[in-house]
Structure formats: structure tokens, C-alpha cells
Amino acid sequence: MAGGRRKKLHFSKFFSFNCGKSSLQDEHSQIGGPGFSRVVFANDPDSLLATNFTYGLNYVSTTKYTLATFLPKSLFEQFRRVANFYFLVTGCLAFTPLAPYSAGSAILPLVVVIGATMAKEAVEDWRRFQQDTAVNNRKVRVHNGNGVFEEKEWKKLRVGDIVKVEKDEFFPADLVLLSSSYDEAICYVETMNLDGETNLKLKQSLEVTSHLHDDSNFHHFKAVIKCEDPNANLYSFVGSMEFEEQQYPLSPQQILLRDSKLRNTDHVYGVVVFTGHDTKVMQNATDPPSKRSKIERKMDKLIYLLMSFLVLISTVGSIVFGIKTHEDLHGGIMKRWYLRPDDTDVFYDPKRAVLAAVLHFLTAMMLYSYFIPISLYVSIEIVKVLQTIFMNRDIEMYHEESDKPAHARTSNLTEELGQVHTILSDKTGTLTMNSMEFIKCTVAGIGYGRGVTEVERAMVKRKGSPLVSEPVNEGGNTVNKPAIKGFNFIDERVMNGNWVNEPHSAVIQKFFRLLAICHTAIPEVDEATRGITYEAESPDEAAFVIAARELGFQFYNRTQTSISLYELDPLTGNTVERSYQLLNILEFSSARKRMSVIVRSPEGKLLLLSKGADNVMLERLANEGREFEESTKEHILEYADAGLRTLVLAYRELGEEEYKKFNEEFMEAKNSVSADRDEKIDAAADSIERDLILLGATAVEDKLQHGVPECIDKLAQAGIKIWVLTGDKMETAINIGFACSLLRQGMKQIIITLETPDMILLEKQGNKNAYAKASKESIIRQISDGNKLLSSSSSDSFALIIDGKSLAYALEDDLKNLFLQLAIGCASVICCRSSPKQKALVTRLVKTGTGKVTLGIGDGANDVGMLQEADIGIGISGAEGMQAVMASDVAIAQFRFLERLLLVHGHWCYRRISSMICYFFYKNIAFGLTIFLYEAYASFSGQPAYDDWFLSLYNVFFTSLPVLALGVFDQDVSARFCLKFPMLYQEGVQNLLFSWRRILAWMFNGVISAIIIFFFTTSVLQHQAFRKGGEPIDRGILGAAMYTCVVWVVNCQMAISISHFTLIQHIFIWGGIALWYIFLLIYGAITPIISTTAYQVFAESLAPAPAFWILTLFVVISTLIPYFTFATIQIRFFPMYHDMIQWIRFDGTGDDPEYCQVLRQRSVTPTTVGVSARIDAKFKLGSIGSRLAGTADPSATGFGDSCC
């Protein structure tokens, strides 16, 4: 950098960190104690003292397995599933004489299924390993001990190494900043990979190391750093540096975290303090909460049910077998002579019938294992992965502006997307754009800004008034909106320098000057256009700085000690340059709800400039500073009604002695390394931010995202309840609710708040215990009154609005159920002033209290708890960074894509997975029961009806692929009809397609199919001659014929169950049948040593016999008739909603609005939320019982007539 070093006040004076010497005294006592034991020998990692501390290398691994642990860990994961463990036990028993089949045929299916799952795990872990390798092999310049820096791989870094990081490079480990290319040793850091924030953070080294500008300066550099142990807190750091026999405290301002990036700085030097898995980013790399869908949990119960049934029939069979065996040899007469009970082993010994029965039980447990679908879990995993691929590639959910498609980050919850009962949504950045526009302001009690917000337009429509006209200029022409991002302000009274003619021009000057100074934005100059853009911590702050620039107060330069503006001089009318000495910045926090700066003006005045939330700022005004308070309050309420976000601006002049006293207290707090450091800083700031003089308030608009009202309308028509959890004021939230059709005119509002005059007066008296008791009593009373109001009216729709203070009491253990009862009885719920913790607690309450599927959707770090607590977390990849996305299950770019994600993909996935599981159990029961029936037919002798390899390959080859095709491609209705008739979604919410009734019906269908197949086959074939010599059929021929019928039946059952055929489904269904015949030919041609009873069974016995082909056709038709008859009756007389939609599509009346409306009114109740509700509310439709099982809201489902 050009120029010599100048003595300046460092950022320690105004940011929340310290750069100079300080007293360490008592606060420093925790260094070296528990939790603060790390010692780093900077530039000397090989010293004798350094070797006493064992710190890991910088190698990072995010893989689940290693080469040594893959096999044991992966096998353990697989056999944690009860079904897999059962098949493992039966596989081991297959090597004993108890086995009714060969060991190889028993083990092969298990190996295939487990192998496929392990291969999937291996591929996923290999990809993680490749990513780790790429990161670990990145290069960084490291000091080699003689003033020379050489490139070294990241993984070889050690604690104590000095590294040099260049511009736009990532930091390889957690570093303590020593110096930078700037004279003042500052640097700019992008932390998007850590916290999702897109704004740049400013860091600065200690003053004592800021002179180390060149590589050669580090030849003899030595220092010892003592600091906290590795932890996950990204925003704290406690430590000290011993340099030249002096100790200096370290703070978060000197820490450069791994995976953040150096920006706008040529290079920095830093010492490594945390490496590898000790770095803060890796300490935060915990696995997300494990989520399993309700269908998957229910599927586990079905497995247990089938296993119980398996034990039952094995027990029954063993008892019968024991009795038969006991009676085999009676009075020298052998009943089952072919078993030779007079000369047999223990398995058929009449003298040891009890033991034979016990052994038969084990044999039966192996033989009937085909009731359990061994490939079910792996098939579902494959299907879900393919479903997520289709979601990710849906062009309708691709956002072109941001170049972001939908991204399903987990495949575990695809079917859960089709069962959402309640959506809990953030507002800012989720329903709105989080792209703020400065649109109005009030200065000196006068309102400025003639723009019309979307909320105001919605309010005008709601009241039936004419639309507000666009602002016009003096010539009568419509004013064109400026194409400036963040600025939508139109008012000729203050634009173009006209503010100098206003009555309170001096106040206006201070107002916009404060906007230009009180911030932490960083200006960036475009070298080509010389235009200035701003890197700001939030969209609000950027909008303020842009507004100040457009109105004559252009912020163009920032140094560590100054902020420079181009201002309009009201006396001369010229633009002048003014530089303000920057002394302190009192940063914004969610607790403080305000931000302040202390500057010295060119005239030498000390000024405190402050902006913050109205409820915080107005109470800090001096008596003489309240001149415009009442009119400002009125404007703030007016702006809130218009859906705008407001901040109050105030200032005061400081005396030299007053500032000196504050600065000493403030610096002492900053330099503290005690646990209460933040509290000390806040207390120091609080002491100076008083007796302010009010200037006015700003109002910025956060526009609704495109398509939000329409999306909410469709979701409401689908019967999904929508809750909004926001940190905004109640007035703002209510008006946003009207704008997005979450609320409507005529809907009764139940408002629960503690902002009543009596409660405010009680709070001011300062008796906290009395206030808390009265507050709780008030909330109980308000909730009880709300429940009474709900029960007294069955026709009205209600909206519940509750503020953050009230919510804190409503979520207490003794009140939360009463609150939930009220909330689920309302059509809409809006929680205002909600903290991140409250969002998570509300989500947990709804999830556990209703037992229904909840979906949380948000875009900011404050939504992470809500997303992780909900059954499904949806992250919006918006302006607040990627932290919500990283914590989500599915990421989308816009709220409107939620409509297609749920109503189309969610419905399809739910239907596919439900049908797939039902069919799995059907085909296994149909197959397994034929084995049991043959066992009974053969007096439970333990002999299988089928060849060993027939048994093994049933689930793996002949019937598996059609199920996969069903799970991936089937559609009951098209995407267009899913969106046209949103009420179809209720089939998932009510779980109609995976209810116990439907599951048991499919199981019963399997029982019927097995009975028909077995008895028809045995009746027709038992006396048939199948060979040239006239010999009757044997077990091999009967088994092959019966197996053929089973393969045909289950595949044809699939064919008539599918709603939407594709070429792939045709190939898989008919190809599965063809594969059976091909296998039978090839397997039968193999030597009898291998093929045993299947040797030439098809070529010599079955194929030449007409009876075999006739039997197959007859059995297939007979078996499918019951299902076909049932389905016909149901569709004709008891149609489900998708059946009706399929009929109107078939009849070609899907585009007839009148017919569509008749269909809706037959099936649903009126909508209470959304655009359609405004139309439905005009008609008194008859009371129709809610189809939403278990809901307290009779109007939770329904349609309007806007969809046709």
C-alpha cells in the first residue's frame, strides 16, 4: 500500500473489539484454566515446549467410514434393521440340517440386498472423500523459518505455523490475524460458508503486530498465544498474546475462521491456532436431526406385524406337525409310511415328537421367511433417490434470476411432502423478498414519500375503495419509478435538493446525514463507471445508505477513523466534501435493537447518532427531544399499517468530559476477557445512549415475493393450515397477512396481547413479580375467551394473532395445550415479535400436539431451529445467506415453488410410496401363503413347494423391477390436475392411501390370491399325466406351475393397479414375466446336481402340456376378478377424489368450469383462507362435514372457484 504509516485511532475504539494494550488483571484469570488451556507457540511449532502439547494436523475428514471401519460399521447399520437381522439369522441356520433349502439360495438374496445398500453408502462416502481430498490438498504459503514463505498443502499445517493468505483465497485453518496489506492491518472477510451471510466482515490485528508487512519481518518473530479450547461458537474468542514480554488480549476481531474467504485485501499474515477438526467450522459440523417419515415408521410396525404372523403360523404348523408325528407309528401301523417313522432321524421320530415339533418350528421360521419382503427397504431407498432427482430437475421449480433449482438435500422425506397438515412460515425473506426499498420517512413530524405499497393496494381492494393513483409531478405527468435498487422514494419536496426549502430543513439535513454516517457499510467504487455500490450487513442498511446518497448525502469513503461524505451545502447549493472522525461504533444486536456511532464533526462537535426500533428509541428521548414524538408515532403506525418496516432516528451532542468517561468505561469493557464481557459492553453503551433528540423515522418496504398470494390460496384450498411466525410488529404482520390473502375481510380476529393500557402501566411500576402474575392471568383469560368465541360460532372463520410477550406465557407447560386448542380452531395464525427460540417451540407444540406432519419454511439463521424442529424443513435460498438452506431438508428459491413441491411432487411421492409398500406386502403374502398352504397340504413335513432358487429370486428379480417403476413413474392425475384440484392433496393429509384399512385390504387381497392360486393349481394338476409314460406330476412340476401362476398374478395385479403407464413400466412388468420363462429354461438345462427338481421341468413337462397354459390363464383371470370387482364398485359408488378427477379427465370435462365447481362442492367445504375465500364467503354453502380427520377446524379444507 502506498504511503507511510500514520498514527490513527484503531477500530478498537468503535467496533466491538480491542487493538491496544489493556489491563488483564482479574478477567484474565480464566486463561490457562478449564476450557482455556490451549497454548500456541507462534512461528515455533517445533520447539521443545510446543512438543509438550499434542494438537492434531489440519487434515479434515467428513466421511462416515474409513477403509478399516467401512465393513464393520456398514454391516452394523444394515443389521440394525429387524428384517435384515432376521434374514441374517435364517441365513446362518441355512447351514444346518434344519434348513428346508440350500444355504446358497438363502444367503444370495441377503447378500444382494445388503450389498446394494452398502454399495450406495460406499459411493456416497467416496464422493465425500474426494471432496475432502480436494480441500486437504489445497495450497497455502507457510513460513519456513528464515523469512521465506513456501507453498504447503493445507493438511500439513500445524498449530503455530505462520501462513500468508492471498486475496480471494480461503483461510486454511483458524488463524489469529497478525497483519495485512493495509497500513492499519485490517482485512475484509466473507463468511458465507460459515453463517450464510453475504456481507463482508471487517477484521483488524493487534496494533503491536500491525507493522509486519513483509515476509522478511517474520524471520525472528516469536509470540505465545494462550486461548480457549476448541468450541463451536463462531462469534466468540477469548485469548491473549504474549509478545515482547507484554500481554495483549485477543477478541473475535482478530480471528479468521477456516472456510471464510479473504476479500478486498491483497494479503494477510496469520498464526494457526486451531487445525482440522478443532476449527470452529468443523466443531459446528454436526449431523442434522435424524428425521423419519410417518410412513416409514408405520412400515416398521407392519414388519413386526408380519413377523408376529410368521411366528403364529410357525407355531400352529409345529403343533400340528408334532401331533401328526406322534401318531405316525401307532400299534405298528405307519400312517405316513413314506417318512419311514420306524427308521428315521430326530426330525420325524414319533418317540421324540415334542423335540421334532420344536425343530420344525425353526424350520418353519426359515421356510415362511418369504412373508417378509427382504428387498423392501433397499427398493424404497432407490425409489426415494430417484424421486429427489426428478424434484431437483423440475424446470417449473427453477428460479432463473438466481440460477437456483430446487434441491432435495435428503431423500428420507419425499412422501412426507404429500402429508403436510400445517405450514409454519417465516415472513421476511420467505413471504417477502428481503430486498428492502426506502419508500417513506417522517422528519420533524412531517411525512414524506408518496409511493404506494403492495399492502396499501391490498387494503384499498379490501375496503372496496378506488385504487390509489400513482404520484404525479407538477406537469401532470406520472412519475416514473427510479430504477435504483433499494430506493423507491418519490417526493418532490425533498428530492433534487428541494429539502433546503422545507420548514425544518436543518432537521432534514441531520436526518439524512445520520443515515449516511450511522452504519457499517463498505463502499466499493466501480473502476469503469466510477459508480459507488455498498456492501452492507443487511438489505435495510443498504437501502438507508442508498437513500441518503440519492437525497444529497453520498457516503463514498471509509477508513478506520473516518467516514467521508459528499453533502449538499444548503447555503451555497454546492456539493461539499465533509469528513467525520469515527470514534466508536456501538453495534446492533437483537437484544439492543439499536445501533449508534460516535463521531466528531468537522466543526469539532462530538455527536452520538443512533437508530433503532421505536419501542427502544422513544423511551430514550430527552424531555426536550420529544418535540415531534406524537406526530412521529402516528406516522409509524401509519407505516406499519402499510406493511412497512420502521426505524427511529435520534441524536445528541456529547461533552468532552462525558465522552472521555464513557470511552474509558467502554474500552475497559472491550478489553475484558471475562464471561460477562458482552454485558459490560451493553451496559457501557446503554449509559451513553440516553437523552436523545428525535429526528424522525424511516420506512422501508419488503415486497411480497412473486406469486405468494396465489400460492397461499392454493395451499389453503388444499386444506393446509398456515401459520406465520415473524419478528415484525403486530400491525405490520396483520397487513402483510391481508396482502398475501392469509387474512381477509370478514374474518374475525382473536388478538392476544399484553400491550393494553393497564398492563403497560403495571409494567412501568417496576414490580416484575406482580407484572408476571398479571400477565399470565391476562393470557389465560384471553385464550379462554377465544375458545368460547370459537365454540359459540360454527359458521364464522377466525384468525389468531398473538405477540411475542404473550406467546412466552402461552408456551408454558400449563397453558400450551389450551393455546394449541385455540390455534388449531382458527383458519390462520400469526405470531408476531417471535424470537428464534419461540419459533422452534411453537413448531414443536404443533408437531407433538396435533400428531400431524408439520413443515417449517424460512430463509435466515433465525429460522434454523424451526426448520430442524419441523417434520420437514424448507430453506429459501434468499438474501439472508444459506444458513437456513444448510439446515433444511429441501431448498427452493421462492416461496411460490412450495405449491408445486407439495401439491404435485408431494402428492405423487406419497401415493407412489404408499402404493409401493402395499403392493410389496401383497405380493409377499400371495407368495408366502402358497408355501404355507402347501405345507398344510403336505402335513407340515417341512418341504418347500418351490425349488430353492425359485424362492431366492422371487423378490430379487421376478417381481422387484415393476415395483421400482411404480414408485418412480406412476401418476394418478397429471401435474395440471394436481394444481387445478388442490383438494386432492387431502388424501395424503388424511393418510387415506396408507391407512390400516387400505393396508389390510391389500393383505387380504394377497390371501385371496394365494388361496385361489394354490387350490386351483393343485385341483387341476394333481391327477394329470405330465410325462410320456403317463406318470402324474411330482413336487417339481407342481411347484413350477404354481410359481408361474404367482409371477403372472402379481405382475398383472401391478398392471391393473397402475394409473399411468410408461414404456419402462411395460418393459419391467412383462419383462419380469418373460425373465421367469427364460430363467426356467436355462436353469432347467443345467445338470440335475444343481437344478435338482427343476431339471427340464419346463421343456419336457410344462411347455408341451396344454393344461399348463390353460391353467395359467384361468388362474390369472380368476385371481384378478375379486380386485377388479372391488375397484369397479368403489370407483362407481364410493369414488375417492382422484377417481372423480380421473373420470372428468376421461370424459373430457376437465376444462368445464361449471362441472369443475360441481365436483368441488360435492367433495369439500368452503375455503377460509386465500383469494378464493373472498368469493366463497359471499355464498352460504350448506354445512359440510370436514374431511380433515382429527382437526378442530371444520373449515380447514375447501376450494373456491378461482382455479378453473
Coordinates of C-alpha atoms in Angstrom, one line a residue, residues 559-910:
T559 CA -11.2 4.4 6.8
Q560 CA -10.6 3.1 10.2
T561 CA -11.0 6.5 11.7
S562 CA -13.2 8.4 9.4
I563 CA -16.3 8.5 7.2
S564 CA -16.4 10.9 4.2
L565 CA -19.5 12.3 2.6
Y566 CA -20.4 14.5 -0.4
E567 CA -23.1 16.8 1.1
L568 CA -25.3 19.4 -0.4
D569 CA -24.5 22.8 1.3
P570 CA -27.8 24.5 1.9
L571 CA -26.2 27.9 1.9
T572 CA -24.3 27.8 -1.4
G573 CA -26.2 25.0 -3.1
N574 CA -22.9 23.3 -4.0
T575 CA -21.8 19.8 -3.1
V576 CA -19.0 19.8 -0.5
E577 CA -16.8 17.1 1.0
R578 CA -17.1 16.6 4.7
S579 CA -15.2 14.1 6.8
Y580 CA -16.3 12.9 10.2
Q581 CA -13.8 11.4 12.6
L582 CA -15.2 8.0 13.6
L583 CA -14.6 7.3 17.3
N584 CA -16.9 4.4 18.3
I585 CA -19.5 2.1 16.8
L586 CA -22.0 0.6 19.2
E587 CA -23.1 -2.4 17.2
F588 CA -26.7 -3.6 16.6
S589 CA -27.8 -6.8 18.3
S590 CA -31.2 -8.4 18.7
A591 CA -31.1 -7.6 22.4
R592 CA -30.2 -4.0 22.0
K593 CA -32.4 -3.4 18.9
R594 CA -30.4 -0.3 18.0
M595 CA -27.1 0.9 16.6
S596 CA -25.1 4.0 17.3
V597 CA -22.0 5.8 16.2
I598 CA -20.0 8.5 17.9
V599 CA -18.3 10.9 15.6
R600 CA -16.5 14.2 15.7
S601 CA -17.8 16.6 13.1
P602 CA -15.5 18.9 11.0
E603 CA -16.6 21.7 13.4
G604 CA -15.3 19.7 16.3
K605 CA -18.6 18.7 17.8
L606 CA -18.9 15.3 19.4
L607 CA -22.1 13.6 18.1
L608 CA -23.9 10.4 19.1
L609 CA -26.0 9.3 16.2
S610 CA -28.5 6.5 16.8
K611 CA -31.1 4.4 15.0
G612 CA -33.3 1.6 16.3
A613 CA -36.7 0.1 17.0
D614 CA -39.4 2.5 18.1
N615 CA -40.1 0.8 21.4
V616 CA -36.5 1.1 22.3
M617 CA -35.6 4.5 21.0
L618 CA -38.7 6.5 22.1
E619 CA -38.1 5.7 25.8
R620 CA -34.5 7.1 25.5
L621 CA -35.5 10.5 24.3
A622 CA -34.8 13.6 26.4
N623 CA -37.7 15.7 27.6
E624 CA -36.6 18.5 25.2
G625 CA -36.1 16.0 22.4
R626 CA -39.8 14.9 22.2
E627 CA -41.0 17.8 20.1
F628 CA -42.1 15.6 17.2
E629 CA -42.9 12.5 19.2
E630 CA -46.6 12.3 18.8
S631 CA -46.7 13.0 15.1
T632 CA -43.8 10.6 14.6
K633 CA -45.8 7.9 16.4
E634 CA -48.8 8.5 14.3
H635 CA -46.7 8.2 11.1
I636 CA -45.0 5.0 12.5
L637 CA -48.5 3.4 13.0
E638 CA -49.5 4.5 9.5
Y639 CA -46.4 3.0 8.0
A640 CA -46.9 -0.2 9.9
D641 CA -50.5 -0.3 8.5
A642 CA -48.9 -0.1 5.1
G643 CA -46.7 -3.1 5.8
L644 CA -43.5 -1.1 6.1
R645 CA -40.6 -1.7 8.5
T646 CA -39.7 1.3 10.6
L647 CA -36.7 2.6 12.4
V648 CA -36.5 5.7 14.6
L649 CA -33.6 8.1 14.2
A650 CA -32.2 10.3 17.0
Y651 CA -29.0 12.1 18.1
R652 CA -27.4 14.2 20.7
E653 CA -24.3 16.2 21.3
L654 CA -21.7 14.9 23.8
G655 CA -19.4 16.9 26.2
E656 CA -15.7 16.2 26.1
E657 CA -15.6 15.0 29.7
E658 CA -18.8 12.9 29.3
Y659 CA -17.3 11.2 26.3
K660 CA -13.9 10.7 28.0
K661 CA -15.6 8.9 30.9
F662 CA -17.7 6.8 28.6
N663 CA -14.8 5.8 26.4
E664 CA -12.7 4.7 29.4
E665 CA -15.6 2.5 30.6
F666 CA -16.3 1.3 27.1
M667 CA -12.7 0.4 26.4
E668 CA -12.4 -1.4 29.7
A669 CA -15.4 -3.5 28.8
K670 CA -14.0 -4.2 25.4
N671 CA -10.6 -5.3 26.8
S672 CA -12.2 -7.6 29.3
V673 CA -11.9 -11.3 28.8
S674 CA -14.3 -12.3 31.4
A675 CA -17.5 -14.3 30.8
D676 CA -19.7 -11.2 31.3
R677 CA -17.8 -9.1 28.7
D678 CA -20.8 -8.6 26.5
E679 CA -23.0 -7.5 29.4
K680 CA -20.3 -4.9 30.3
I681 CA -20.2 -3.6 26.7
D682 CA -24.0 -3.3 26.6
A683 CA -24.1 -1.5 30.0
A684 CA -21.4 1.0 28.8
A685 CA -23.4 1.6 25.6
D686 CA -26.6 1.9 27.5
S687 CA -25.2 4.6 29.7
I688 CA -24.4 7.0 26.7
E689 CA -27.5 6.2 24.5
R690 CA -29.8 8.4 26.6
D691 CA -31.3 11.9 26.5
L692 CA -31.6 11.7 22.7
I693 CA -33.3 14.3 20.4
L694 CA -35.8 12.8 18.0
L695 CA -35.3 13.5 14.3
G696 CA -37.8 11.2 12.7
A697 CA -38.3 7.6 11.4
T698 CA -37.6 5.7 8.2
A699 CA -40.0 3.3 6.4
V700 CA -38.8 0.6 4.0
E701 CA -40.9 -1.9 2.1
D702 CA -40.1 -5.5 1.9
K703 CA -42.2 -6.5 -1.1
L704 CA -44.0 -9.8 -1.3
Q705 CA -42.4 -12.4 -3.5
H706 CA -44.0 -13.0 -6.8
G707 CA -46.8 -15.5 -6.6
V708 CA -47.1 -15.6 -2.8
P709 CA -50.9 -14.8 -2.6
E710 CA -51.7 -17.3 -5.3
C711 CA -49.5 -19.9 -3.6
I712 CA -51.1 -19.4 -0.2
D713 CA -54.5 -19.6 -1.9
K714 CA -53.7 -22.9 -3.5
L715 CA -52.3 -24.3 -0.2
A716 CA -55.4 -23.2 1.7
Q717 CA -57.6 -24.8 -0.9
A718 CA -55.6 -28.0 -0.3
G719 CA -56.7 -27.8 3.3
I720 CA -53.2 -27.0 4.6
K721 CA -53.2 -24.7 7.7
I722 CA -50.7 -21.8 7.5
W723 CA -49.1 -20.2 10.5
V724 CA -46.8 -17.1 10.1
L725 CA -44.1 -16.7 12.7
T726 CA -42.4 -13.3 12.4
G727 CA -40.4 -10.8 14.4
D728 CA -42.3 -7.9 12.9
K729 CA -44.7 -5.6 14.8
M730 CA -48.3 -6.8 15.0
E731 CA -49.6 -4.1 12.7
T732 CA -47.1 -4.9 10.0
A733 CA -47.7 -8.6 10.3
I734 CA -51.5 -8.2 10.1
N735 CA -51.3 -6.1 7.0
I736 CA -48.9 -8.4 5.3
G737 CA -51.4 -11.1 6.1
F738 CA -54.1 -9.2 4.2
A739 CA -51.8 -8.5 1.3
C740 CA -50.9 -12.2 0.9
S741 CA -54.5 -13.3 1.5
L742 CA -53.7 -15.1 4.7
L743 CA -56.3 -12.8 6.3
R744 CA -59.4 -11.5 4.6
Q745 CA -62.2 -9.0 5.3
G746 CA -65.0 -10.5 7.4
M747 CA -62.6 -12.9 9.1
K748 CA -62.9 -12.5 12.9
Q749 CA -59.6 -11.7 14.6
I750 CA -58.7 -13.0 18.0
I751 CA -55.9 -10.8 19.2
I752 CA -53.9 -11.9 22.3
T753 CA -51.6 -9.1 23.5
L754 CA -50.1 -7.6 26.7
E755 CA -49.9 -4.2 25.1
T756 CA -53.0 -2.9 26.9
P757 CA -53.0 0.3 28.9
D758 CA -53.4 -1.5 32.2
M759 CA -50.5 -3.9 31.5
I760 CA -48.3 -1.1 30.2
L761 CA -49.0 0.9 33.4
L762 CA -48.3 -2.1 35.6
E763 CA -45.0 -2.7 33.8
K764 CA -43.9 0.8 34.3
Q765 CA -44.3 0.5 38.0
G766 CA -41.4 -1.9 38.0
N767 CA -42.8 -4.7 40.1
K768 CA -41.7 -7.7 38.0
N769 CA -43.4 -10.4 40.0
A770 CA -46.7 -8.6 40.0
Y771 CA -46.4 -7.9 36.3
A772 CA -45.6 -11.5 35.5
K773 CA -48.5 -12.8 37.6
A774 CA -50.9 -10.3 36.0
S775 CA -49.6 -11.1 32.5
K776 CA -50.2 -14.8 32.9
E777 CA -53.7 -14.3 34.2
S778 CA -54.4 -12.0 31.3
I779 CA -53.2 -14.5 28.8
I780 CA -55.3 -17.3 30.4
R781 CA -58.3 -15.1 30.2
Q782 CA -57.8 -14.1 26.6
I783 CA -57.2 -17.7 25.5
S784 CA -60.3 -18.9 27.3
D785 CA -62.4 -16.1 25.8
G786 CA -61.1 -17.1 22.4
N787 CA -62.1 -20.7 22.9
K788 CA -65.5 -19.7 24.0
L789 CA -65.9 -17.5 20.9
L790 CA -64.8 -20.4 18.7
S791 CA -67.3 -22.8 20.3
S792 CA -70.2 -20.3 20.0
S793 CA -69.9 -19.9 16.3
S794 CA -69.7 -22.7 13.8
S795 CA -70.0 -20.7 10.6
D796 CA -67.5 -17.9 11.1
S797 CA -63.8 -18.2 10.3
F798 CA -61.3 -16.9 12.8
A799 CA -57.7 -15.7 12.7
L800 CA -55.5 -15.8 15.8
I801 CA -52.9 -13.1 16.2
I802 CA -50.5 -13.2 19.2
D803 CA -47.4 -11.1 20.1
G804 CA -44.1 -12.4 21.5
K805 CA -44.6 -11.4 25.1
S806 CA -48.0 -13.2 25.2
L807 CA -46.5 -16.2 23.3
A808 CA -43.9 -16.7 26.0
Y809 CA -46.7 -17.3 28.6
A810 CA -48.8 -19.3 26.1
L811 CA -46.0 -21.8 25.6
E812 CA -45.6 -22.6 29.3
D813 CA -46.4 -26.2 30.2
D814 CA -49.7 -25.5 31.9
L815 CA -51.0 -23.2 29.1
K816 CA -49.7 -24.6 25.8
N817 CA -52.4 -27.2 25.3
L818 CA -55.1 -24.6 25.8
F819 CA -53.3 -22.3 23.4
L820 CA -53.0 -25.1 20.8
Q821 CA -56.7 -25.9 21.1
L822 CA -57.5 -22.3 20.2
A823 CA -54.9 -22.1 17.5
I824 CA -56.0 -25.2 15.6
G825 CA -59.6 -24.0 15.7
C826 CA -58.6 -20.9 13.7
A827 CA -58.1 -20.7 10.0
S828 CA -55.0 -18.6 10.2
V829 CA -52.4 -18.0 13.0
I830 CA -49.9 -15.1 13.1
C831 CA -47.3 -15.0 15.9
C832 CA -45.7 -11.5 16.0
R833 CA -42.4 -10.4 17.6
S834 CA -41.3 -14.1 17.8
S835 CA -37.8 -15.0 18.8
P836 CA -35.9 -17.8 17.1
K837 CA -36.4 -20.0 20.2
Q838 CA -40.2 -19.3 20.2
K839 CA -40.4 -20.3 16.6
A840 CA -38.9 -23.6 17.4
L841 CA -41.1 -24.1 20.4
V842 CA -44.3 -23.3 18.5
T843 CA -43.3 -25.8 15.8
R844 CA -42.6 -28.5 18.4
L845 CA -46.0 -27.8 20.0
V846 CA -47.9 -28.1 16.8
K847 CA -46.0 -31.2 15.8
T848 CA -46.5 -33.1 19.1
G849 CA -49.9 -31.6 19.9
T850 CA -51.6 -32.5 16.6
G851 CA -49.6 -35.6 15.7
K852 CA -49.8 -34.3 12.1
V853 CA -47.0 -33.5 9.7
T854 CA -45.6 -30.0 10.1
L855 CA -43.5 -28.1 7.6
G856 CA -41.2 -25.2 8.6
I857 CA -40.1 -22.7 5.9
G858 CA -37.6 -19.9 6.3
D859 CA -34.6 -18.2 4.9
G860 CA -32.5 -16.9 7.7
A861 CA -30.3 -18.1 10.5
N862 CA -33.1 -17.3 13.0
D863 CA -35.3 -19.9 11.3
V864 CA -32.8 -22.8 11.7
G865 CA -34.4 -24.1 15.0
M866 CA -37.9 -24.0 13.4
L867 CA -36.7 -25.9 10.3
Q868 CA -34.9 -28.6 12.4
E869 CA -37.8 -29.0 14.8
A870 CA -40.4 -29.4 12.0
D871 CA -41.0 -32.8 10.3
I872 CA -39.9 -31.2 7.1
G873 CA -37.6 -28.1 6.9
I874 CA -37.7 -26.0 3.7
G875 CA -35.0 -23.5 3.2
I876 CA -35.4 -20.4 1.0
S877 CA -32.1 -19.6 -0.8
G878 CA -32.7 -15.8 -0.4
A879 CA -30.8 -12.7 0.6
E880 CA -30.1 -13.7 4.1
G881 CA -27.5 -16.2 3.1
M882 CA -27.5 -20.0 3.1
Q883 CA -27.7 -21.0 6.8
A884 CA -31.4 -21.9 6.6
V885 CA -30.7 -23.9 3.4
M886 CA -27.9 -25.8 5.1
A887 CA -30.2 -26.8 7.9
S888 CA -33.1 -27.7 5.6
D889 CA -34.3 -30.9 4.1
V890 CA -35.4 -29.3 0.8
A891 CA -34.1 -26.0 -0.6
I892 CA -36.2 -23.8 -3.0
A893 CA -35.5 -20.4 -4.4
Q894 CA -39.0 -18.9 -4.0
F895 CA -42.0 -19.5 -1.7
R896 CA -44.3 -20.0 -4.7
F897 CA -42.4 -23.2 -5.6
L898 CA -43.9 -24.7 -2.4
E899 CA -47.2 -25.0 -4.3
R900 CA -45.7 -27.4 -6.9
L901 CA -43.4 -29.1 -4.4
L902 CA -46.3 -30.2 -2.2
L903 CA -49.4 -30.4 -4.4
V904 CA -47.6 -32.2 -7.3
H905 CA -44.4 -33.8 -6.1
G906 CA -45.6 -34.3 -2.6
H907 CA -48.8 -35.9 -3.7
W908 CA -47.1 -38.1 -6.3
C909 CA -44.4 -39.3 -3.9
Y910 CA -46.9 -40.1 -1.1

